[in-house]
PDB file of C-alpha atoms in Angstrom:
ATOM      1  CA  MET A  30      66.019  -7.470 -11.597  1.00 49.00           C
ATOM      2  CA  GLN A  31      64.936  -5.696  -8.448  1.00 52.00           C
ATOM      3  CA  ARG A  32      62.316  -3.696 -10.371  1.00 52.00           C
ATOM      4  CA  LEU A  33      61.092  -6.865 -12.092  1.00 44.00           C
ATOM      5  CA  ALA A  34      60.756  -8.593  -8.746  1.00 47.00           C
ATOM      6  CA  GLN A  35      58.801  -5.645  -7.344  1.00 51.00           C
ATOM      7  CA  ARG A  36      56.446  -5.677 -10.325  1.00 49.00           C
ATOM      8  CA  LEU A  37      55.891  -9.407  -9.970  1.00 42.00           C
ATOM      9  CA  ILE A  38      55.137  -9.021  -6.263  1.00 44.00           C
ATOM     10  CA  LEU A  39      52.713  -6.161  -7.022  1.00 43.00           C
ATOM     11  CA  GLY A  40      51.024  -8.240  -9.724  1.00 48.00           C
ATOM     12  CA  PHE A  41      50.580 -11.214  -7.406  1.00 41.00           C
ATOM     13  CA  THR A  42      49.184  -8.895  -4.722  1.00 43.00           C
ATOM     14  CA  LEU A  43      46.630  -7.407  -7.117  1.00 40.00           C
ATOM     15  CA  VAL A  44      45.552 -10.838  -8.365  1.00 43.00           C
ATOM     16  CA  ALA A  45      45.254 -12.089  -4.806  1.00 46.00           C
ATOM     17  CA  GLY A  46      43.188  -9.017  -3.912  1.00 47.00           C
ATOM     18  CA  CYS A  47      40.824  -9.618  -6.832  1.00 47.00           C
ATOM     19  CA  ALA A  48      40.412 -13.224  -5.773  1.00 48.00           C
ATOM     20  CA  GLN A  49      39.225 -12.251  -2.290  1.00 54.00           C
ATOM     21  CA  PRO A  50      35.536 -13.108  -1.719  1.00 53.00           C
ATOM     22  CA  PRO A  51      33.136 -10.173  -1.201  1.00 47.00           C
ATOM     23  CA  PRO A  52      32.394  -9.257   2.399  1.00 49.00           C
ATOM     24  CA  PRO A  53      29.505 -11.275   3.843  1.00 50.00           C
ATOM     25  CA  VAL A  54      26.073  -9.666   3.573  1.00 44.00           C
ATOM     26  CA  ALA A  55      24.483  -9.048   6.942  1.00 66.00           C
ATOM     27  CA  LYS A  56      21.648 -11.495   7.554  1.00 86.00           C
ATOM     28  CA  ARG A  57      18.325  -9.707   7.880  1.00 90.00           C
ATOM     29  CA  ASP A  58      16.254 -10.282  10.982  1.00 95.00           C
ATOM     30  CA  TYR A  59      12.788 -10.390   9.450  1.00 96.00           C
ATOM     31  CA  PRO A  60      10.900 -10.943  12.738  1.00 95.00           C
ATOM     32  CA  LEU A  61      12.631  -7.898  14.222  1.00 96.00           C
ATOM     33  CA  GLU A  62      11.877  -5.789  11.134  1.00 96.00           C
ATOM     34  CA  ALA A  63       8.243  -6.940  11.178  1.00 96.00           C
ATOM     35  CA  ASP A  64       7.952  -6.001  14.837  1.00 96.00           C
ATOM     36  CA  ALA A  65       9.278  -2.518  14.052  1.00 96.00           C
ATOM     37  CA  LEU A  66       6.697  -2.065  11.282  1.00 96.00           C
ATOM     38  CA  LEU A  67       3.863  -3.261  13.487  1.00 96.00           C
ATOM     39  CA  HIS A  68       4.813  -1.935  16.934  1.00 96.00           C
ATOM     40  CA  GLY A  69       7.425   0.747  16.371  1.00 95.00           C
ATOM     41  CA  LEU A  70      10.545   0.903  18.529  1.00 93.00           C
ATOM     42  CA  GLY A  71       8.922   1.532  21.878  1.00 88.00           C
ATOM     43  CA  PRO A  72       8.696   4.621  24.110  1.00 86.00           C
ATOM     44  CA  GLY A  73      12.352   4.335  25.099  1.00 86.00           C
ATOM     45  CA  LYS A  74      13.475   5.226  21.567  1.00 90.00           C
ATOM     46  CA  THR A  75      13.201   8.921  20.736  1.00 93.00           C
ATOM     47  CA  CYS A  76      13.346  10.270  17.187  1.00 95.00           C
ATOM     48  CA  ARG A  77      13.562  13.438  15.143  1.00 95.00           C
ATOM     49  CA  ASN A  78      12.473  11.837  11.861  1.00 95.00           C
ATOM     50  CA  ASP A  79      11.811   8.424  10.318  1.00 95.00           C
ATOM     51  CA  HIS A  80      15.535   7.860   9.771  1.00 95.00           C
ATOM     52  CA  ASP A  81      15.852   7.544  13.550  1.00 96.00           C
ATOM     53  CA  CYS A  82      13.254   4.755  13.439  1.00 95.00           C
ATOM     54  CA  GLN A  83      15.299   2.446  11.214  1.00 95.00           C
ATOM     55  CA  GLU A  84      15.360  -1.253  12.024  1.00 95.00           C
ATOM     56  CA  GLY A  85      17.268  -3.269   9.448  1.00 93.00           C
ATOM     57  CA  ALA A  86      15.784  -2.428   6.058  1.00 93.00           C
ATOM     58  CA  VAL A  87      12.540  -0.893   7.368  1.00 94.00           C
ATOM     59  CA  ARG A  88      11.425   2.201   9.221  1.00 95.00           C
ATOM     60  CA  ALA A  89       8.705   2.861  11.712  1.00 96.00           C
ATOM     61  CA  VAL A  90       7.136   6.344  11.659  1.00 96.00           C
ATOM     62  CA  CYS A  91       8.367   9.158  13.863  1.00 95.00           C
ATOM     63  CA  THR A  92       5.471  11.066  15.427  1.00 92.00           C
ATOM     64  CA  LEU A  93       5.889  13.462  18.346  1.00 90.00           C
ATOM     65  CA  GLY A  94       9.357  12.099  19.040  1.00 94.00           C
ATOM     66  CA  THR A  95       8.328   8.435  19.212  1.00 95.00           C
ATOM     67  CA  CYS A  96       8.659   5.624  16.637  1.00 96.00           C
ATOM     68  CA  PHE A  97       5.167   4.230  16.023  1.00 95.00           C
ATOM     69  CA  GLY A  98       4.110   1.069  14.194  1.00 96.00           C
ATOM     70  CA  LEU A  99       0.940  -0.001  12.410  1.00 96.00           C
ATOM     71  CA  LEU A 100      -0.626  -1.420  15.580  1.00 96.00           C
ATOM     72  CA  THR A 101       0.467   1.345  17.937  1.00 94.00           C
ATOM     73  CA  SER A 102      -0.719   4.453  16.101  1.00 91.00           C
ATOM     74  CA  ASP A 103      -4.263   5.810  16.026  1.00 87.00           C
ATOM     75  CA  GLU A 104      -3.452   8.385  13.353  1.00 89.00           C
ATOM     76  CA  ARG A 105      -4.928   7.585   9.951  1.00 89.00           C
ATOM     77  CA  VAL A 106      -2.071   9.257   8.032  1.00 91.00           C
ATOM     78  CA  THR A 107       0.574   7.367  10.014  1.00 93.00           C
ATOM     79  CA  ARG A 108      -1.209   4.072   9.443  1.00 93.00           C
ATOM     80  CA  ALA A 109      -1.517   4.791   5.703  1.00 93.00           C
ATOM     81  CA  LEU A 110       2.224   5.410   5.474  1.00 95.00           C
ATOM     82  CA  LEU A 111       3.014   2.186   7.320  1.00 96.00           C
ATOM     83  CA  VAL A 112       0.595   0.218   5.137  1.00 96.00           C
ATOM     84  CA  GLU A 113       2.488   1.555   2.115  1.00 96.00           C
ATOM     85  CA  ARG A 114       5.736   0.325   3.676  1.00 96.00           C
ATOM     86  CA  VAL A 115       4.198  -3.102   4.185  1.00 96.00           C
ATOM     87  CA  ALA A 116       3.156  -3.081   0.511  1.00 95.00           C
ATOM     88  CA  GLN A 117       6.712  -2.231  -0.549  1.00 95.00           C
ATOM     89  CA  ALA A 118       8.338  -4.841   1.694  1.00 94.00           C
ATOM     90  CA  ASP A 119       9.892  -7.913   0.124  1.00 94.00           C
ATOM     91  CA  PRO A 120       8.001 -11.251   0.339  1.00 94.00           C
ATOM     92  CA  PRO A 121       9.784 -12.707   3.414  1.00 95.00           C
ATOM     93  CA  LEU A 122       9.013  -9.586   5.424  1.00 96.00           C
ATOM     94  CA  GLN A 123       5.408  -9.493   4.215  1.00 96.00           C
ATOM     95  CA  ALA A 124       5.007 -13.130   5.229  1.00 95.00           C
ATOM     96  CA  GLU A 125       6.345 -12.264   8.680  1.00 96.00           C
ATOM     97  CA  VAL A 126       3.655  -9.649   9.388  1.00 96.00           C
ATOM     98  CA  VAL A 127       0.672 -11.866   8.552  1.00 97.00           C
ATOM     99  CA  LYS A 128       0.448 -13.891  11.771  1.00 96.00           C
ATOM    100  CA  PRO A 129       0.763 -10.904  14.149  1.00 96.00           C
ATOM    101  CA  LEU A 130      -1.890  -9.001  12.182  1.00 97.00           C
ATOM    102  CA  LEU A 131      -4.273 -11.973  12.219  1.00 97.00           C
ATOM    103  CA  ALA A 132      -3.619 -12.385  15.936  1.00 97.00           C
ATOM    104  CA  ALA A 133      -4.472  -8.721  16.498  1.00 96.00           C
ATOM    105  CA  LEU A 134      -7.808  -9.205  14.742  1.00 96.00           C
ATOM    106  CA  ALA A 135      -8.566 -12.310  16.808  1.00 95.00           C
ATOM    107  CA  SER A 136      -7.760 -10.716  20.174  1.00 95.00           C
ATOM    108  CA  ASP A 137     -10.500  -9.343  22.426  1.00 91.00           C
ATOM    109  CA  THR A 138      -8.089  -6.732  23.796  1.00 94.00           C
ATOM    110  CA  THR A 139      -7.281  -5.174  20.433  1.00 92.00           C
ATOM    111  CA  THR A 140      -8.769  -1.702  19.974  1.00 93.00           C
ATOM    112  CA  ASN A 141     -10.768  -0.750  16.904  1.00 93.00           C
ATOM    113  CA  GLY A 142      -7.918   1.494  15.782  1.00 92.00           C
ATOM    114  CA  GLN A 143      -5.514  -1.434  15.949  1.00 94.00           C
ATOM    115  CA  LYS A 144      -7.973  -3.642  14.074  1.00 96.00           C
ATOM    116  CA  LEU A 145      -8.267  -1.038  11.331  1.00 95.00           C
ATOM    117  CA  GLY A 146      -4.482  -1.017  11.047  1.00 95.00           C
ATOM    118  CA  ALA A 147      -4.401  -4.812  10.930  1.00 97.00           C
ATOM    119  CA  ILE A 148      -7.074  -4.955   8.212  1.00 97.00           C
ATOM    120  CA  ASP A 149      -5.266  -2.428   6.040  1.00 96.00           C
ATOM    121  CA  GLY A 150      -1.922  -4.112   6.667  1.00 96.00           C
ATOM    122  CA  LEU A 151      -3.236  -7.494   5.559  1.00 97.00           C
ATOM    123  CA  SER A 152      -4.634  -5.985   2.372  1.00 95.00           C
ATOM    124  CA  ALA A 153      -1.107  -4.829   1.474  1.00 95.00           C
ATOM    125  CA  VAL A 154       0.326  -8.377   1.521  1.00 95.00           C
ATOM    126  CA  LYS A 155       0.689  -9.456  -2.100  1.00 92.00           C
ATOM    127  CA  LYS A 156       0.511 -13.227  -1.636  1.00 89.00           C
ATOM    128  CA  ALA A 157      -1.785 -13.466   1.343  1.00 88.00           C
ATOM    129  CA  PRO A 158      -2.728 -16.970   2.540  1.00 91.00           C
ATOM    130  CA  ASP A 159      -6.350 -18.110   2.341  1.00 93.00           C
ATOM    131  CA  GLU A 160      -6.749 -17.463   6.070  1.00 96.00           C
ATOM    132  CA  VAL A 161      -6.434 -13.735   5.399  1.00 96.00           C
ATOM    133  CA  LEU A 162      -9.326 -13.727   2.921  1.00 96.00           C
ATOM    134  CA  VAL A 163     -11.484 -15.794   5.275  1.00 96.00           C
ATOM    135  CA  THR A 164     -10.791 -13.441   8.170  1.00 97.00           C
ATOM    136  CA  LEU A 165     -11.430 -10.282   6.179  1.00 97.00           C
ATOM    137  CA  ARG A 166     -14.682 -11.690   4.789  1.00 97.00           C
ATOM    138  CA  LEU A 167     -15.855 -12.332   8.349  1.00 96.00           C
ATOM    139  CA  PHE A 168     -15.035  -8.758   9.288  1.00 96.00           C
ATOM    140  CA  ALA A 169     -16.858  -7.506   6.184  1.00 96.00           C
ATOM    141  CA  ALA A 170     -20.010  -8.930   7.816  1.00 94.00           C
ATOM    142  CA  ASN A 171     -19.205  -7.365  11.210  1.00 93.00           C
ATOM    143  CA  THR A 172     -21.953  -5.468  13.008  1.00 94.00           C
ATOM    144  CA  ASP A 173     -19.491  -2.615  13.549  1.00 94.00           C
ATOM    145  CA  GLU A 174     -19.888  -0.671  10.294  1.00 95.00           C
ATOM    146  CA  VAL A 175     -16.480   0.986  10.605  1.00 94.00           C
ATOM    147  CA  LEU A 176     -14.709  -2.369  10.722  1.00 96.00           C
ATOM    148  CA  ALA A 177     -17.037  -3.860   8.116  1.00 97.00           C
ATOM    149  CA  SER A 178     -16.422  -1.076   5.594  1.00 96.00           C
ATOM    150  CA  ALA A 179     -12.666  -1.245   6.208  1.00 96.00           C
ATOM    151  CA  ALA A 180     -12.740  -4.978   5.493  1.00 97.00           C
ATOM    152  CA  ARG A 181     -14.843  -4.477   2.342  1.00 97.00           C
ATOM    153  CA  LEU A 182     -12.402  -1.892   1.065  1.00 97.00           C
ATOM    154  CA  ALA A 183      -9.437  -4.117   1.864  1.00 97.00           C
ATOM    155  CA  LEU A 184     -10.981  -7.069   0.038  1.00 97.00           C
ATOM    156  CA  GLY A 185     -11.792  -4.849  -2.925  1.00 97.00           C
ATOM    157  CA  ARG A 186      -8.197  -3.688  -3.182  1.00 96.00           C
ATOM    158  CA  MET A 187      -7.201  -7.349  -3.142  1.00 95.00           C
ATOM    159  CA  GLY A 188      -9.551  -8.056  -6.056  1.00 94.00           C
ATOM    160  CA  ASP A 189     -12.011 -10.179  -4.080  1.00 95.00           C
ATOM    161  CA  GLU A 190     -15.310 -10.473  -5.959  1.00 95.00           C
ATOM    162  CA  THR A 191     -17.420 -11.260  -2.885  1.00 96.00           C
ATOM    163  CA  VAL A 192     -17.602  -7.584  -1.863  1.00 97.00           C
ATOM    164  CA  ARG A 193     -18.118  -6.074  -5.306  1.00 97.00           C
ATOM    165  CA  SER A 194     -21.849  -5.389  -4.988  1.00 97.00           C
ATOM    166  CA  ALA A 195     -21.380  -3.871  -1.530  1.00 97.00           C
ATOM    167  CA  LEU A 196     -18.620  -1.600  -2.844  1.00 98.00           C
ATOM    168  CA  LEU A 197     -20.836  -0.469  -5.710  1.00 98.00           C
ATOM    169  CA  GLU A 198     -23.436   0.517  -3.145  1.00 97.00           C
ATOM    170  CA  ASP A 199     -20.766   2.331  -1.114  1.00 97.00           C
ATOM    171  CA  LEU A 200     -19.781   4.214  -4.249  1.00 97.00           C
ATOM    172  CA  THR A 201     -23.290   5.585  -4.728  1.00 95.00           C
ATOM    173  CA  ARG A 202     -24.673   5.874  -1.186  1.00 94.00           C
ATOM    174  CA  GLY A 203     -21.697   6.229   1.137  1.00 94.00           C
ATOM    175  CA  THR A 204     -20.237   9.318   2.732  1.00 96.00           C
ATOM    176  CA  GLU A 205     -17.821  11.394   0.666  1.00 97.00           C
ATOM    177  CA  LEU A 206     -14.815   9.564   2.116  1.00 95.00           C
ATOM    178  CA  LEU A 207     -16.404   6.141   1.704  1.00 96.00           C
ATOM    179  CA  ARG A 208     -17.379   6.895  -1.913  1.00 97.00           C
ATOM    180  CA  ALA A 209     -13.799   7.890  -2.701  1.00 97.00           C
ATOM    181  CA  GLU A 210     -12.373   4.835  -0.963  1.00 97.00           C
ATOM    182  CA  ALA A 211     -14.871   2.576  -2.728  1.00 98.00           C
ATOM    183  CA  ALA A 212     -13.788   3.963  -6.105  1.00 98.00           C
ATOM    184  CA  ARG A 213     -10.168   3.162  -5.296  1.00 97.00           C
ATOM    185  CA  ALA A 214     -11.093  -0.309  -4.055  1.00 97.00           C
ATOM    186  CA  LEU A 215     -12.981  -1.037  -7.277  1.00 98.00           C
ATOM    187  CA  GLN A 216     -10.001  -0.323  -9.533  1.00 97.00           C
ATOM    188  CA  PRO A 217      -8.928  -4.009  -9.746  1.00 96.00           C
ATOM    189  CA  ALA A 218     -12.423  -4.785 -11.074  1.00 97.00           C
ATOM    190  CA  ALA A 219     -12.593  -1.874 -13.522  1.00 97.00           C
ATOM    191  CA  GLN A 220     -12.826  -4.290 -16.472  1.00 97.00           C
ATOM    192  CA  ASP A 221     -16.188  -5.521 -15.187  1.00 97.00           C
ATOM    193  CA  ALA A 222     -18.984  -3.803 -17.121  1.00 97.00           C
ATOM    194  CA  SER A 223     -21.053  -2.848 -14.070  1.00 97.00           C
ATOM    195  CA  VAL A 224     -18.008  -1.506 -12.227  1.00 98.00           C
ATOM    196  CA  LYS A 225     -16.829   0.459 -15.250  1.00 97.00           C
ATOM    197  CA  LYS A 226     -20.279   2.007 -15.647  1.00 97.00           C
ATOM    198  CA  ALA A 227     -20.427   2.948 -11.952  1.00 98.00           C
ATOM    199  CA  LEU A 228     -16.979   4.547 -12.041  1.00 98.00           C
ATOM    200  CA  VAL A 229     -17.889   6.554 -15.145  1.00 97.00           C
ATOM    201  CA  THR A 230     -21.026   7.731 -13.338  1.00 97.00           C
ATOM    202  CA  ALA A 231     -18.856   8.718 -10.360  1.00 98.00           C
ATOM    203  CA  LEU A 232     -17.028  11.176 -12.630  1.00 97.00           C
ATOM    204  CA  GLY A 233     -20.116  13.334 -12.148  1.00 96.00           C
ATOM    205  CA  ASP A 234     -20.126  13.035  -8.344  1.00 96.00           C
ATOM    206  CA  GLY A 235     -20.658  16.273  -6.440  1.00 94.00           C
ATOM    207  CA  SER A 236     -17.313  15.804  -4.658  1.00 96.00           C
ATOM    208  CA  ALA A 237     -14.043  16.547  -6.416  1.00 96.00           C
ATOM    209  CA  VAL A 238     -12.369  14.011  -4.125  1.00 97.00           C
ATOM    210  CA  VAL A 239     -14.660  11.255  -5.380  1.00 97.00           C
ATOM    211  CA  GLN A 240     -14.260  12.400  -8.987  1.00 97.00           C
ATOM    212  CA  LEU A 241     -10.467  12.206  -8.714  1.00 97.00           C
ATOM    213  CA  ALA A 242     -10.672   8.735  -7.172  1.00 97.00           C
ATOM    214  CA  ALA A 243     -12.911   7.641 -10.057  1.00 98.00           C
ATOM    215  CA  VAL A 244     -10.495   9.073 -12.635  1.00 97.00           C
ATOM    216  CA  ARG A 245      -7.639   7.071 -11.183  1.00 97.00           C
ATOM    217  CA  ALA A 246      -9.752   3.930 -10.762  1.00 97.00           C
ATOM    218  CA  LEU A 247     -10.573   4.018 -14.482  1.00 97.00           C
ATOM    219  CA  ALA A 248      -6.886   3.877 -15.432  1.00 96.00           C
ATOM    220  CA  PRO A 249      -7.014   0.155 -16.399  1.00 96.00           C
ATOM    221  CA  VAL A 250      -9.797   0.802 -18.949  1.00 97.00           C
ATOM    222  CA  VAL A 251      -8.780   4.090 -20.580  1.00 95.00           C
ATOM    223  CA  GLN A 252      -8.442   2.262 -23.912  1.00 94.00           C
ATOM    224  CA  ASP A 253     -12.250   2.053 -23.903  1.00 95.00           C
ATOM    225  CA  ARG A 254     -13.444   4.858 -26.181  1.00 95.00           C
ATOM    226  CA  ILE A 255     -16.479   5.718 -24.050  1.00 95.00           C
ATOM    227  CA  VAL A 256     -14.341   5.913 -20.917  1.00 96.00           C
ATOM    228  CA  ALA A 257     -11.740   8.079 -22.647  1.00 96.00           C
ATOM    229  CA  ASP A 258     -14.430  10.427 -23.957  1.00 95.00           C
ATOM    230  CA  LYS A 259     -16.025  10.765 -20.512  1.00 96.00           C
ATOM    231  CA  LEU A 260     -12.648  11.548 -18.980  1.00 96.00           C
ATOM    232  CA  ARG A 261     -11.981  14.224 -21.589  1.00 95.00           C
ATOM    233  CA  GLU A 262     -15.437  15.713 -20.975  1.00 95.00           C
ATOM    234  CA  LEU A 263     -14.586  15.951 -17.278  1.00 95.00           C
ATOM    235  CA  ALA A 264     -11.277  17.654 -18.051  1.00 94.00           C
ATOM    236  CA  ALA A 265     -13.021  20.115 -20.391  1.00 93.00           C
ATOM    237  CA  ARG A 266     -15.582  21.242 -17.827  1.00 92.00           C
ATOM    238  CA  THR A 267     -13.237  21.031 -14.820  1.00 93.00           C
ATOM    239  CA  PRO A 268      -9.734  22.295 -15.687  1.00 93.00           C
ATOM    240  CA  ALA A 269      -8.397  21.093 -12.321  1.00 92.00           C
ATOM    241  CA  PHE A 270      -8.594  17.539 -13.684  1.00 94.00           C
ATOM    242  CA  ARG A 271      -6.962  18.302 -17.023  1.00 94.00           C
ATOM    243  CA  TYR A 272      -3.443  17.251 -16.115  1.00 94.00           C
ATOM    244  CA  GLU A 273      -4.607  14.020 -14.469  1.00 93.00           C
ATOM    245  CA  VAL A 274      -6.759  13.085 -17.445  1.00 95.00           C
ATOM    246  CA  GLU A 275      -4.103  13.952 -19.999  1.00 93.00           C
ATOM    247  CA  GLN A 276      -1.676  11.659 -18.207  1.00 92.00           C
ATOM    248  CA  LEU A 277      -4.128   8.824 -18.804  1.00 93.00           C
ATOM    249  CA  VAL A 278      -5.629   9.463 -22.222  1.00 88.00           C
ATOM    250  CA  GLY A 279      -3.721  12.359 -23.758  1.00 76.00           C
ATOM    251  CA  GLY A 280      -5.161  15.660 -24.821  1.00 59.00           C
ATOM    252  CA  GLY A 281      -6.430  14.812 -28.301  1.00 54.00           C
ATOM    253  CA  LYS A 282      -9.466  13.014 -29.594  1.00 53.00           C
TER     254      LYS A 282
END
């Protein structure tokens, strides 16, 4: 009887344990996470790597012992990494960064480096409000060519048709970096006949950087026989591109 009683008690304990609700999930502080992405963790927070720059579910970038954000770093590589983290953020967090980025673009005290970060950050927001498109279109007409080209590229990556002709011109007449960036920005429009033709032409660019950007931008249209043949021709004359091309179209005819 004693053993039976013990088993019954153990059984009730196990059932009761299974019936316990799961521990509460910590509520995310999206404004705080957005601030970390945009401004870092301040000079008072030292770091050895990005893990030390964690705030909730996001990380700022550790550079020279300090956690930098999108609006506090002048380094292009750091900004690119933070833009990627904005792109990977979930919708509530993306929504939280929009207003501060728009405010940065509207402020007279914002530096050009900060404005470039804000432009790129806004282009990474998947469901951007109409105000974002309006603002970026205004910057695309800016007299400062650096800001204007950044806005054109951002709009292109967002699939905005209003900058398509300007990006096609960038692809043919811009600097090496601008030509490569224009190719990447034209990828969402690769189905357009004029864009597809321009990207195929860019496969013969004198810069390998631009050629690689064109290869990747043509990914949405590799089912087109002419495109596939041009990619294979590039791989045949430039072995460095063979692996990239084969990943897209395969090695056979």
